[in-house]
Coordinates of C-alpha atoms in Angstrom, one line a residue:
P265 CA 0.0 0.0 0.0
T266 CA 1.1 3.6 -0.7
D267 CA -0.2 6.5 1.3
H268 CA 0.1 8.9 -1.6
L269 CA 0.7 8.5 -5.3
E270 CA 3.5 10.8 -6.4
S271 CA 5.7 7.6 -6.7
C272 CA 3.2 6.2 -9.1
F273 CA 3.5 8.7 -12.0
V274 CA 3.9 6.9 -15.3
E275 CA 4.9 9.1 -18.2
H276 CA 3.1 8.6 -21.6
P277 CA 5.6 9.8 -24.2
A278 CA 4.6 7.1 -26.7
A279 CA 1.0 8.5 -26.7
G280 CA -0.5 5.0 -26.9
Y281 CA -3.6 6.5 -25.2
R282 CA -4.7 8.0 -28.6
K283 CA -5.7 4.5 -29.6
I284 CA -8.6 4.4 -27.2
F285 CA -10.1 7.4 -29.1
E286 CA -10.0 5.7 -32.6
S287 CA -12.9 4.2 -34.5
V288 CA -13.3 0.4 -34.6
E289 CA -15.6 -2.0 -36.5
E290 CA -18.2 -4.2 -34.8
L291 CA -17.7 -7.9 -34.7
T292 CA -19.7 -10.4 -36.7
E293 CA -19.3 -13.1 -34.0
P294 CA -17.7 -13.4 -30.5
I295 CA -14.0 -13.9 -30.5
P296 CA -12.2 -16.2 -28.0
A297 CA -9.7 -14.7 -25.6
K298 CA -6.4 -16.1 -24.6
I299 CA -6.3 -16.7 -20.8
T300 CA -3.3 -16.1 -18.6
G301 CA -3.7 -16.9 -14.9
V302 CA -6.8 -18.6 -13.5
V303 CA -10.4 -17.2 -13.8
P304 CA -12.2 -17.9 -10.5
S305 CA -14.4 -20.9 -11.1
W306 CA -17.5 -19.1 -9.5
L307 CA -17.2 -16.2 -11.9
G308 CA -19.7 -16.8 -14.7
G309 CA -21.7 -14.2 -16.5
S310 CA -21.3 -11.2 -18.8
L311 CA -19.5 -7.9 -18.4
L312 CA -21.4 -5.3 -20.4
R313 CA -19.7 -1.9 -21.2
M314 CA -20.8 1.2 -23.1
G315 CA -18.7 3.8 -24.9
P316 CA -18.1 5.6 -28.2
G317 CA -16.9 3.4 -31.0
L318 CA -17.0 5.6 -34.1
F319 CA -15.2 8.9 -33.8
E320 CA -16.0 10.2 -37.3
V321 CA -18.7 9.7 -40.0
G322 CA -17.5 10.0 -43.6
D323 CA -15.1 13.0 -43.4
E324 CA -16.8 14.6 -40.5
P325 CA -15.2 14.1 -37.1
F326 CA -16.9 14.0 -33.7
H327 CA -15.3 16.6 -31.4
H328 CA -16.0 15.5 -27.9
M329 CA -15.5 12.4 -25.8
F330 CA -19.2 12.0 -25.4
D331 CA -20.0 12.2 -29.1
G332 CA -18.8 9.0 -30.7
L333 CA -21.5 6.6 -31.8
A334 CA -22.5 4.1 -29.1
L335 CA -20.8 0.7 -29.1
V336 CA -21.9 -2.0 -26.6
H337 CA -19.2 -4.5 -25.5
K338 CA -19.5 -7.9 -23.9
F339 CA -17.1 -10.2 -22.2
D340 CA -18.7 -13.6 -21.5
L341 CA -17.1 -15.7 -18.8
K342 CA -18.0 -19.4 -18.7
N343 CA -16.2 -22.4 -17.2
G344 CA -12.9 -20.5 -17.0
Q345 CA -13.2 -19.5 -20.7
V346 CA -13.8 -15.9 -22.0
T347 CA -15.1 -14.5 -25.3
Y348 CA -15.5 -10.9 -26.5
Y349 CA -18.2 -9.4 -28.7
R350 CA -19.3 -5.9 -29.7
K351 CA -22.0 -4.2 -31.7
F352 CA -23.1 -0.7 -32.5
I353 CA -26.4 0.4 -31.0
R354 CA -28.8 1.0 -33.9
S355 CA -29.9 4.4 -32.7
D356 CA -31.4 7.0 -35.0
S357 CA -28.1 8.9 -34.6
Y358 CA -26.2 5.8 -35.9
V359 CA -28.6 4.6 -38.6
R360 CA -29.1 8.0 -40.2
A361 CA -25.3 8.8 -40.0
M362 CA -24.6 5.5 -41.8
T363 CA -27.3 6.2 -44.4
E364 CA -26.2 9.7 -45.2
N365 CA -22.5 9.3 -44.5
R366 CA -22.4 12.4 -42.3
V367 CA -23.3 13.6 -38.8
V368 CA -27.1 14.0 -39.0
I369 CA -28.1 14.5 -35.3
T370 CA -26.3 17.0 -33.1
E371 CA -24.2 15.3 -30.3
F372 CA -22.9 16.6 -27.0
G373 CA -20.1 18.6 -28.5
T374 CA -20.5 18.2 -32.3
A375 CA -23.1 20.1 -34.3
A376 CA -25.0 18.5 -37.3
Y377 CA -25.6 20.7 -40.3
P378 CA -28.3 20.4 -43.0
D379 CA -27.5 18.2 -46.0
P380 CA -25.5 20.4 -48.5
C381 CA -27.0 18.3 -51.3
K382 CA -30.6 19.5 -50.7
N383 CA -32.0 22.6 -52.4
I384 CA -31.7 25.9 -50.7
F385 CA -35.4 26.0 -49.5
S386 CA -35.3 22.6 -47.7
R387 CA -31.9 23.6 -46.2
F388 CA -33.3 26.9 -45.0
F389 CA -36.3 25.1 -43.5
T390 CA -34.1 22.5 -41.7
Y391 CA -32.1 25.3 -40.1
F392 CA -35.1 26.7 -38.3
R393 CA -36.8 23.5 -37.4
G394 CA -34.3 23.1 -34.5
A395 CA -32.0 20.2 -33.7
E396 CA -33.3 16.8 -32.7
V397 CA -32.4 15.4 -29.3
T398 CA -29.8 12.7 -29.6
D399 CA -30.5 9.0 -28.8
N400 CA -26.8 8.1 -28.9
C401 CA -26.8 5.9 -25.7
L402 CA -23.1 5.6 -25.1
V403 CA -22.7 6.3 -21.4
N404 CA -24.0 3.3 -19.4
I405 CA -26.0 0.1 -19.6
Y406 CA -28.1 -1.3 -16.7
P407 CA -31.1 -3.5 -16.0
I408 CA -34.7 -2.2 -15.5
G409 CA -36.8 -5.2 -14.4
E410 CA -35.9 -8.1 -16.7
D411 CA -34.5 -5.9 -19.5
F412 CA -31.3 -4.1 -20.2
Y413 CA -31.1 -0.5 -21.4
A414 CA -28.3 1.6 -22.9
V415 CA -28.5 5.2 -21.8
T416 CA -27.1 8.6 -22.1
E417 CA -28.5 11.7 -20.4
T418 CA -31.4 12.7 -22.7
N419 CA -35.0 11.4 -22.6
Y420 CA -34.2 8.5 -24.9
I421 CA -33.0 5.1 -23.7
T422 CA -32.5 2.0 -25.8
K423 CA -33.5 -1.6 -24.9
V424 CA -30.7 -4.0 -25.8
D425 CA -30.6 -7.8 -25.9
P426 CA -27.8 -8.6 -23.4
D427 CA -27.0 -11.9 -25.2
S428 CA -27.0 -11.0 -28.9
L429 CA -26.4 -7.2 -28.3
E430 CA -29.2 -6.5 -30.8
T431 CA -30.9 -3.1 -30.5
L432 CA -34.6 -3.9 -29.6
K433 CA -36.4 -0.6 -29.2
K434 CA -36.0 3.1 -28.5
V435 CA -38.0 4.4 -25.5
D436 CA -38.9 8.0 -24.9
L437 CA -39.1 8.7 -21.2
C438 CA -41.1 11.9 -21.8
K439 CA -44.1 9.6 -22.6
Y440 CA -44.1 8.3 -19.0
L441 CA -42.6 11.0 -16.8
S442 CA -42.2 14.8 -16.6
V443 CA -38.5 14.9 -17.1
N444 CA -36.3 16.2 -19.9
G445 CA -33.8 13.4 -19.3
L446 CA -32.4 11.2 -16.5
T447 CA -28.9 10.6 -15.3
A448 CA -26.9 7.5 -16.5
H449 CA -26.4 6.6 -12.8
P450 CA -29.6 5.3 -11.2
H451 CA -29.7 3.7 -7.8
T452 CA -31.2 0.3 -7.2
D453 CA -32.9 -0.6 -3.9
T454 CA -32.7 -4.0 -2.3
D455 CA -36.2 -4.9 -3.7
G456 CA -35.2 -3.9 -7.3
T457 CA -36.9 -0.5 -7.2
I458 CA -34.9 2.0 -9.3
Y459 CA -34.5 5.7 -8.4
N460 CA -33.1 8.3 -10.7
I461 CA -33.1 12.1 -11.0
G462 CA -33.5 14.5 -13.9
N463 CA -34.3 18.1 -14.8
C464 CA -37.9 19.1 -15.6
F465 CA -38.7 22.3 -17.5
G466 CA -42.4 22.8 -16.6
K467 CA -45.1 25.3 -17.4
N468 CA -44.3 29.0 -17.4
M469 CA -40.6 28.1 -17.6
S470 CA -40.7 26.8 -14.1
L471 CA -37.8 24.5 -13.3
A472 CA -37.3 21.6 -11.0
Y473 CA -35.3 18.5 -10.3
N474 CA -37.5 15.4 -10.2
I475 CA -36.6 12.2 -8.4
V476 CA -38.2 9.3 -10.2
K477 CA -39.1 5.8 -9.1
I478 CA -39.3 2.8 -11.3
P479 CA -41.0 -0.2 -9.5
P480 CA -39.4 -3.6 -9.4
A481 CA -40.2 -6.4 -11.9
H482 CA -43.5 -5.9 -13.6
K483 CA -44.2 -6.6 -17.2
D484 CA -43.2 -3.1 -18.3
P485 CA -41.8 -1.3 -15.2
I486 CA -41.2 2.0 -17.1
E487 CA -44.9 2.4 -17.7
K488 CA -45.4 2.3 -14.0
S489 CA -42.7 4.9 -13.2
Q490 CA -43.5 8.0 -11.3
V491 CA -42.0 11.2 -9.8
V492 CA -41.7 10.9 -6.1
V493 CA -40.0 14.1 -5.0
Q494 CA -39.6 17.5 -6.7
L495 CA -36.9 19.9 -5.8
P496 CA -37.0 23.5 -7.0
S497 CA -34.0 25.0 -8.8
S498 CA -32.2 27.8 -7.0
E499 CA -32.0 29.8 -10.3
R500 CA -35.1 30.1 -12.3
L501 CA -33.8 29.5 -15.8
K502 CA -30.5 27.8 -15.0
P503 CA -30.7 24.3 -13.6
S504 CA -27.4 22.7 -12.4
Y505 CA -25.9 19.9 -14.4
I506 CA -26.6 16.6 -12.7
H507 CA -24.6 13.5 -13.4
S508 CA -25.4 11.4 -10.3
F509 CA -26.8 11.6 -6.8
G510 CA -26.6 9.9 -3.5
M511 CA -29.1 7.6 -1.7
T512 CA -29.1 6.4 1.9
D513 CA -31.9 4.3 3.6
N514 CA -33.9 7.4 4.3
Y515 CA -32.5 10.2 2.2
F516 CA -31.7 11.2 -1.3
V517 CA -28.6 13.5 -1.5
F518 CA -28.6 16.0 -4.4
V519 CA -25.8 18.5 -5.0
E520 CA -26.6 21.7 -6.9
Q521 CA -23.3 22.6 -8.5
P522 CA -22.1 25.8 -10.2
V523 CA -22.1 24.3 -13.7
K524 CA -25.4 25.4 -15.1
I525 CA -27.5 24.7 -18.2
N526 CA -28.7 28.1 -19.5
L527 CA -32.2 27.3 -20.6
L528 CA -32.7 30.3 -22.7
K529 CA -29.5 29.5 -24.6
F530 CA -30.7 26.0 -24.9
L531 CA -34.0 27.0 -26.4
T532 CA -32.6 29.7 -28.7
L533 CA -29.5 27.9 -29.9
W534 CA -31.4 24.7 -30.4
N535 CA -33.4 26.6 -33.1
I536 CA -30.3 27.5 -35.0
R537 CA -28.1 24.8 -36.3
G538 CA -24.4 24.9 -35.4
A539 CA -24.9 24.9 -31.7
T540 CA -24.3 21.9 -29.4
Y541 CA -25.2 20.8 -25.9
M542 CA -21.8 22.1 -24.7
D543 CA -22.7 25.6 -25.9
C544 CA -25.6 25.7 -23.4
F545 CA -23.4 25.2 -20.3
E546 CA -22.1 28.0 -18.2
S547 CA -20.3 28.3 -14.9
N548 CA -21.6 30.5 -12.1
D549 CA -18.4 31.7 -10.5
S550 CA -20.2 33.5 -7.7
M551 CA -22.1 30.4 -6.6
G552 CA -20.7 27.8 -4.3
V553 CA -22.3 24.5 -4.1
S554 CA -25.6 23.9 -2.3
R555 CA -27.0 20.5 -1.4
S556 CA -30.2 19.2 0.0
G557 CA -30.8 16.0 1.9
V558 CA -34.3 15.0 0.9
N559 CA -36.5 12.5 2.8
D560 CA -38.1 9.7 0.9
G561 CA -41.3 11.6 0.1
T562 CA -41.8 14.2 2.8
G563 CA -39.9 17.0 1.0
Y564 CA -36.9 18.7 2.4
L565 CA -34.8 17.6 5.3
S566 CA -35.0 21.0 7.0
S567 CA -35.3 24.7 6.3
H568 CA -31.5 24.9 6.3
K569 CA -29.4 25.0 3.2
F570 CA -26.0 23.3 3.2
R571 CA -23.4 25.2 1.3
T572 CA -19.7 24.8 0.5
S573 CA -17.0 26.2 -1.8
A574 CA -17.4 25.6 -5.6
F575 CA -16.7 22.3 -7.2
N576 CA -17.7 20.3 -10.3
L577 CA -19.2 16.9 -9.4
F578 CA -19.9 14.0 -11.7
H579 CA -19.8 10.9 -9.5
H580 CA -21.1 10.2 -6.0
I581 CA -19.1 7.4 -4.3
N582 CA -21.5 6.5 -1.5
A583 CA -23.6 8.1 1.2
Y584 CA -24.9 6.7 4.6
E585 CA -26.4 7.8 7.9
D586 CA -24.5 7.5 11.2
E587 CA -25.3 9.0 14.6
G588 CA -27.6 11.7 13.4
Y589 CA -25.5 12.7 10.3
V590 CA -25.5 12.0 6.6
I591 CA -22.0 11.2 5.4
V592 CA -21.5 12.0 1.7
D593 CA -18.3 10.9 -0.3
L594 CA -17.7 12.5 -3.6
C595 CA -15.2 12.7 -6.5
T596 CA -14.9 16.4 -6.9
W597 CA -13.0 18.8 -9.1
K598 CA -12.2 22.1 -7.4
G599 CA -13.7 25.4 -8.7
H600 CA -16.5 26.3 -11.2
D601 CA -14.7 25.8 -14.5
F602 CA -16.5 23.0 -16.3
V603 CA -14.3 19.8 -16.5
Y604 CA -16.1 18.7 -19.8
N605 CA -14.3 21.7 -21.5
Y606 CA -11.1 19.6 -21.2
L607 CA -12.6 16.4 -22.7
Y608 CA -12.6 17.5 -26.3
L609 CA -10.9 14.8 -28.4
A610 CA -8.3 17.3 -29.7
N611 CA -7.3 17.8 -26.1
L612 CA -7.2 14.0 -25.2
K613 CA -5.4 13.0 -28.4
G614 CA -2.6 15.6 -28.3
E615 CA 1.1 15.0 -27.7
W616 CA 1.8 14.1 -24.1
E617 CA 3.3 17.6 -23.3
E618 CA 0.1 19.2 -24.8
V619 CA -2.1 16.9 -22.8
K620 CA -0.3 17.8 -19.6
R621 CA -0.4 21.6 -20.4
A622 CA -4.2 21.5 -20.9
A623 CA -4.7 19.5 -17.7
L624 CA -2.7 22.1 -15.7
R625 CA -5.4 24.6 -16.5
A626 CA -8.3 22.3 -15.6
P627 CA -9.9 22.0 -12.1
Q628 CA -8.0 19.9 -9.7
P629 CA -9.5 16.5 -8.6
E630 CA -10.0 15.5 -5.0
V631 CA -12.0 12.8 -3.2
R632 CA -14.0 14.6 -0.4
R633 CA -16.2 13.6 2.5
Y634 CA -18.9 16.0 3.6
V635 CA -20.9 15.5 6.8
L636 CA -24.5 16.9 7.0
P637 CA -26.0 17.2 10.5
L638 CA -29.6 16.2 10.7
D639 CA -30.4 17.8 14.1
I640 CA -29.8 21.5 14.0
H641 CA -30.6 24.1 16.8
R642 CA -30.5 27.9 16.5
E643 CA -28.4 28.1 19.7
D644 CA -25.6 26.1 18.0
Q645 CA -24.7 29.1 15.7
G646 CA -21.0 29.5 15.0
K647 CA -20.1 26.1 16.4
N648 CA -18.9 23.0 14.5
L649 CA -21.9 20.7 14.5
V650 CA -20.0 17.5 13.6
S651 CA -19.0 15.4 16.6
L652 CA -18.2 12.1 14.7
S653 CA -14.9 10.7 16.0
Y654 CA -13.7 9.5 12.7
T655 CA -13.8 12.6 10.4
T656 CA -12.4 16.1 10.3
A657 CA -15.2 17.3 8.1
T658 CA -17.1 20.3 9.7
A659 CA -20.5 21.9 9.5
V660 CA -21.1 25.4 10.9
L661 CA -24.5 27.1 11.3
H662 CA -24.5 30.8 10.1
S663 CA -26.9 33.5 11.2
D664 CA -28.8 33.4 8.0
G665 CA -29.7 29.7 8.6
T666 CA -27.2 28.3 6.0
I667 CA -24.8 25.6 7.2
W668 CA -21.3 26.0 5.8
L669 CA -19.6 22.6 5.1
E670 CA -15.8 22.0 5.0
P671 CA -14.8 18.6 3.7
E672 CA -12.3 16.0 4.9
V673 CA -10.0 15.2 1.9
L674 CA -9.9 11.4 1.5
F675 CA -7.6 11.4 -1.6
S676 CA -5.6 14.0 -3.4
G677 CA -2.6 13.8 -5.7
P678 CA -1.1 16.3 -8.1
R679 CA -3.1 16.0 -11.3
Q680 CA -4.2 12.6 -10.2
A681 CA -7.9 11.9 -10.2
F682 CA -9.7 9.0 -8.5
E683 CA -12.8 8.8 -10.8
F684 CA -15.5 6.3 -12.1
P685 CA -15.9 5.1 -8.4
Q686 CA -17.3 1.7 -7.5
I687 CA -18.1 0.0 -4.2
N688 CA -19.5 -3.3 -3.1
Y689 CA -22.8 -1.9 -4.1
S690 CA -25.2 -4.7 -3.3
Q691 CA -24.0 -4.9 0.3
Y692 CA -22.8 -1.4 1.2
R693 CA -24.9 1.1 -0.8
G694 CA -26.2 3.5 1.8
K695 CA -24.2 1.8 4.6
K696 CA -21.1 2.7 6.5
Y697 CA -18.3 1.2 4.4
S698 CA -14.5 1.1 4.0
F699 CA -13.5 0.6 0.4
A700 CA -14.0 2.4 -2.9
Y701 CA -12.4 1.4 -6.2
G702 CA -11.7 3.8 -9.0
L703 CA -10.0 4.5 -12.3
G704 CA -6.9 6.5 -11.8
L705 CA -6.4 9.4 -14.3
T706 CA -3.1 11.2 -14.8
H707 CA -3.9 14.5 -16.6
F708 CA -7.2 12.9 -17.7
I709 CA -5.5 9.8 -19.2
P710 CA -6.7 6.5 -17.5
D711 CA -3.5 4.7 -16.5
R712 CA -4.2 2.8 -13.2
I713 CA -6.8 1.2 -11.0
V714 CA -6.9 2.4 -7.4
K715 CA -8.4 1.0 -4.2
L716 CA -9.1 3.5 -1.5
N717 CA -9.8 2.8 2.2
V718 CA -12.1 5.8 2.9
Q719 CA -11.5 5.3 6.7
T720 CA -7.7 5.1 6.8
K721 CA -7.0 6.8 3.4
E722 CA -4.7 4.0 2.5
T723 CA -4.4 3.3 -1.3
W724 CA -3.4 0.3 -3.4
V725 CA -2.6 0.6 -7.1
W726 CA -2.6 -1.7 -10.1
Q727 CA -0.6 -0.3 -13.0
E728 CA 1.3 -1.5 -16.0
E729 CA 3.4 0.2 -18.6
E730 CA 1.5 1.4 -21.6
C731 CA -1.8 0.1 -20.3
Y732 CA -5.1 2.1 -20.2
P733 CA -7.7 0.5 -18.0
S734 CA -11.4 1.5 -17.6
E735 CA -13.8 1.7 -14.7
P736 CA -13.3 -1.3 -12.4
L737 CA -16.5 -3.2 -11.5
F738 CA -16.7 -5.0 -8.2
V739 CA -18.2 -8.5 -8.2
P740 CA -18.5 -10.1 -4.7
T741 CA -17.4 -13.7 -4.1
P742 CA -20.5 -15.8 -3.4
G743 CA -21.1 -16.1 0.3
A744 CA -18.4 -13.5 1.1
T745 CA -18.4 -12.0 4.7
E746 CA -15.6 -9.4 4.1
E747 CA -16.6 -6.2 2.3
D748 CA -13.7 -6.4 -0.2
D749 CA -13.9 -10.2 -0.8
G750 CA -14.5 -10.3 -4.6
V751 CA -12.9 -9.4 -7.9
L752 CA -12.6 -6.3 -9.9
L753 CA -13.2 -6.4 -13.7
S754 CA -11.7 -3.8 -16.0
V755 CA -11.2 -3.6 -19.7
V756 CA -7.6 -2.7 -20.4
V757 CA -6.1 -1.5 -23.7
K758 CA -2.4 -2.1 -24.3
P759 CA -1.9 -0.6 -27.8
G760 CA 1.6 -2.1 -28.6
A761 CA 0.9 -5.6 -27.6
E762 CA 0.3 -8.6 -29.9
R763 CA -3.2 -8.8 -28.5
P764 CA -3.9 -5.2 -27.7
S765 CA -6.8 -5.4 -25.3
F766 CA -7.7 -7.6 -22.3
L767 CA -10.2 -8.2 -19.6
L768 CA -8.3 -7.8 -16.3
I769 CA -9.5 -9.8 -13.3
L770 CA -8.0 -8.5 -10.0
D771 CA -8.3 -9.8 -6.4
A772 CA -10.2 -6.9 -4.9
M773 CA -8.6 -7.4 -1.5
K774 CA -5.0 -7.2 -2.5
L775 CA -5.4 -5.6 -6.0
T776 CA -3.2 -8.4 -7.4
E777 CA -3.9 -9.9 -10.8
L778 CA -5.7 -13.3 -10.9
A779 CA -6.1 -13.5 -14.6
R780 CA -6.3 -11.7 -17.9
A781 CA -8.2 -12.6 -21.1
D782 CA -6.3 -11.1 -24.1
V783 CA -8.2 -10.4 -27.3
N784 CA -6.8 -9.6 -30.8
T785 CA -8.5 -6.3 -31.3
I786 CA -8.3 -2.7 -29.9
I787 CA -11.2 -1.8 -27.6
P788 CA -11.9 2.0 -27.6
V789 CA -12.6 3.9 -24.3
T790 CA -15.6 2.6 -22.3
L791 CA -17.4 4.8 -19.8
H792 CA -19.7 2.7 -17.6
G793 CA -21.2 -0.7 -17.5
T794 CA -22.7 -3.6 -15.5
Y795 CA -21.9 -7.2 -14.6
K796 CA -24.8 -9.6 -15.4
P797 CA -24.4 -12.9 -13.5
A798 CA -25.1 -16.1 -15.3
S799 CA -28.8 -16.8 -14.8

C-alpha cells in the first residue's frame, strides 16, 4: 500500500492512449480470448460496457469524448473461458449517419448541419426546425426489471438484448414522466426499485429537479414509473448539471453545482443549427455548491441550506447515515470551471506535453467527505456541529440559517484523479463502508486502478506500462463475509501488444492480478457498464 501516489507517476511519451479514441468496427461473432492466470471458477456471466466506437462519419469528425456513436461491448465468462463481442447500437443517430455518411443529429459537442445536397429551400427550412435530441446511448447500460437499457442523459433510452447485443427498441421517457432526461447513474434498492433524477422544464418556464421511481419487476416497469420528489432549482432559468446523486436508507442527496444549463440559450441555440449541448453550459463563478438532503417523500430535510465552496461533481461514491449525520463521499473537481471543457478529443489525443499543459489549466480533482448534521438548533450558531470521532469534516451554522460545510479530503494527488468510483454496491450502498475502487487518471489519461480505504486513506494501485484501464466493476465472491472479498473487472487497452486489449481480473482485497483474457482487437474507451451474473 502507498499513502500517496507521487511515486506512481507513469509518463506517456509514446502517446498510446490515442488508440482508445480511434474508430473500430463491430464484430460479426464473438472472438475467443487467450487466458493467462486462472479465472475464478465461480465467476460466470457477462461484463457489459458502453462507450463511443465511431469517432467520425465520412469525413466529419466528432469533437467531444461523449459524441462518438455508441458501441456495446460484452465479455462472456463461462467455465474459465472468455469471449469478447461488440455491436453498435442501432440508434437514429447511428442509422441516419450511416445512411447519409455524415453527422445527422447534433451530439454533445458536435453540431449537425443540414444536408448540403438538398436545395436551398429545404436547407433553410431545416435550419429553423431546430436540432433533434440525440438518442446516442453511449454512457451506461443497466437492468430495468428483466430488460437491459443503454442510456445517455437525454430522454431517450435503448433496450438492448444482453446476449445478442441486438438493439430492440428506443424508449422516450417523456411519454411516461415529466423529465427532460435522467442521469446515467440510477440507484437500485434491495427490492429492485430503481431511483433516478432529472431536470424538468415545466409550465411558465418553471424549473425543478425530479426524483423518479421505477418499480421492481413488472411486465413493463417504465410504464409504472412516477415522480416521487420534486426539488426547486435555486436559479429560475438555470438548472445545475446533474450526473449522479446519493441515496441512503432514508434520504436522497442532491448536489446543486455551479455548472449550469442556460435554458434560454438551450431554447434559442437549439433553433439555430451549429450549436451543441456544450454551448448551453455556463459556470456561475459567484455560486458555491448547495446541497439538499431529501427525505423519501416528505420533502426537504429541514429549512436549512447546506453550502460549500465551488466544485464540479460527476460521481457520488456513497452516502450513509450515522449517529444523526448523513455522510457523503464524492469525486470532486475544485472550482467552477467545467471539466467537460477539457474532454474534447483534440485535447485528449494531443502529444503528451500538450495533454499535460491542458490538464494544468483544468480544475484539480479531489475525493472529499462531507458531513451533514440532521439535528440543528438555533443556539448552535457558529459552532462545528460535527462530533463524529472518525472525520475532520465540519459543519457550521451561520446566522442566515445556512450551514457551511468543509470537507475531509480522502484522496488527493497532483493532477491525479480517482474517478469512475465503484463500491461493493449490493451490500454497502447507503451503509457505512471502508472501500472504494476507482479508475486513476493522470492528466485525464486513464492509467491505473486504485483501491481507496475511505476510513484510513490507504491506497493500493494496479498499474502496468502502456496500459489504459477502464472503470473497475466489483463482483463479490459468493457467500463472502468481508466487504472487499471479490474481484474487480476492468477492460484494459495495451496498444503495442500482440493482442492489444484484455479483460483484467483483479483480487479486490490485494489488488493483485488473478487472470487476464487477451483479445486480438483494440477496444476503444468505455465509460460505464454492468456485470450480469449467469442466470
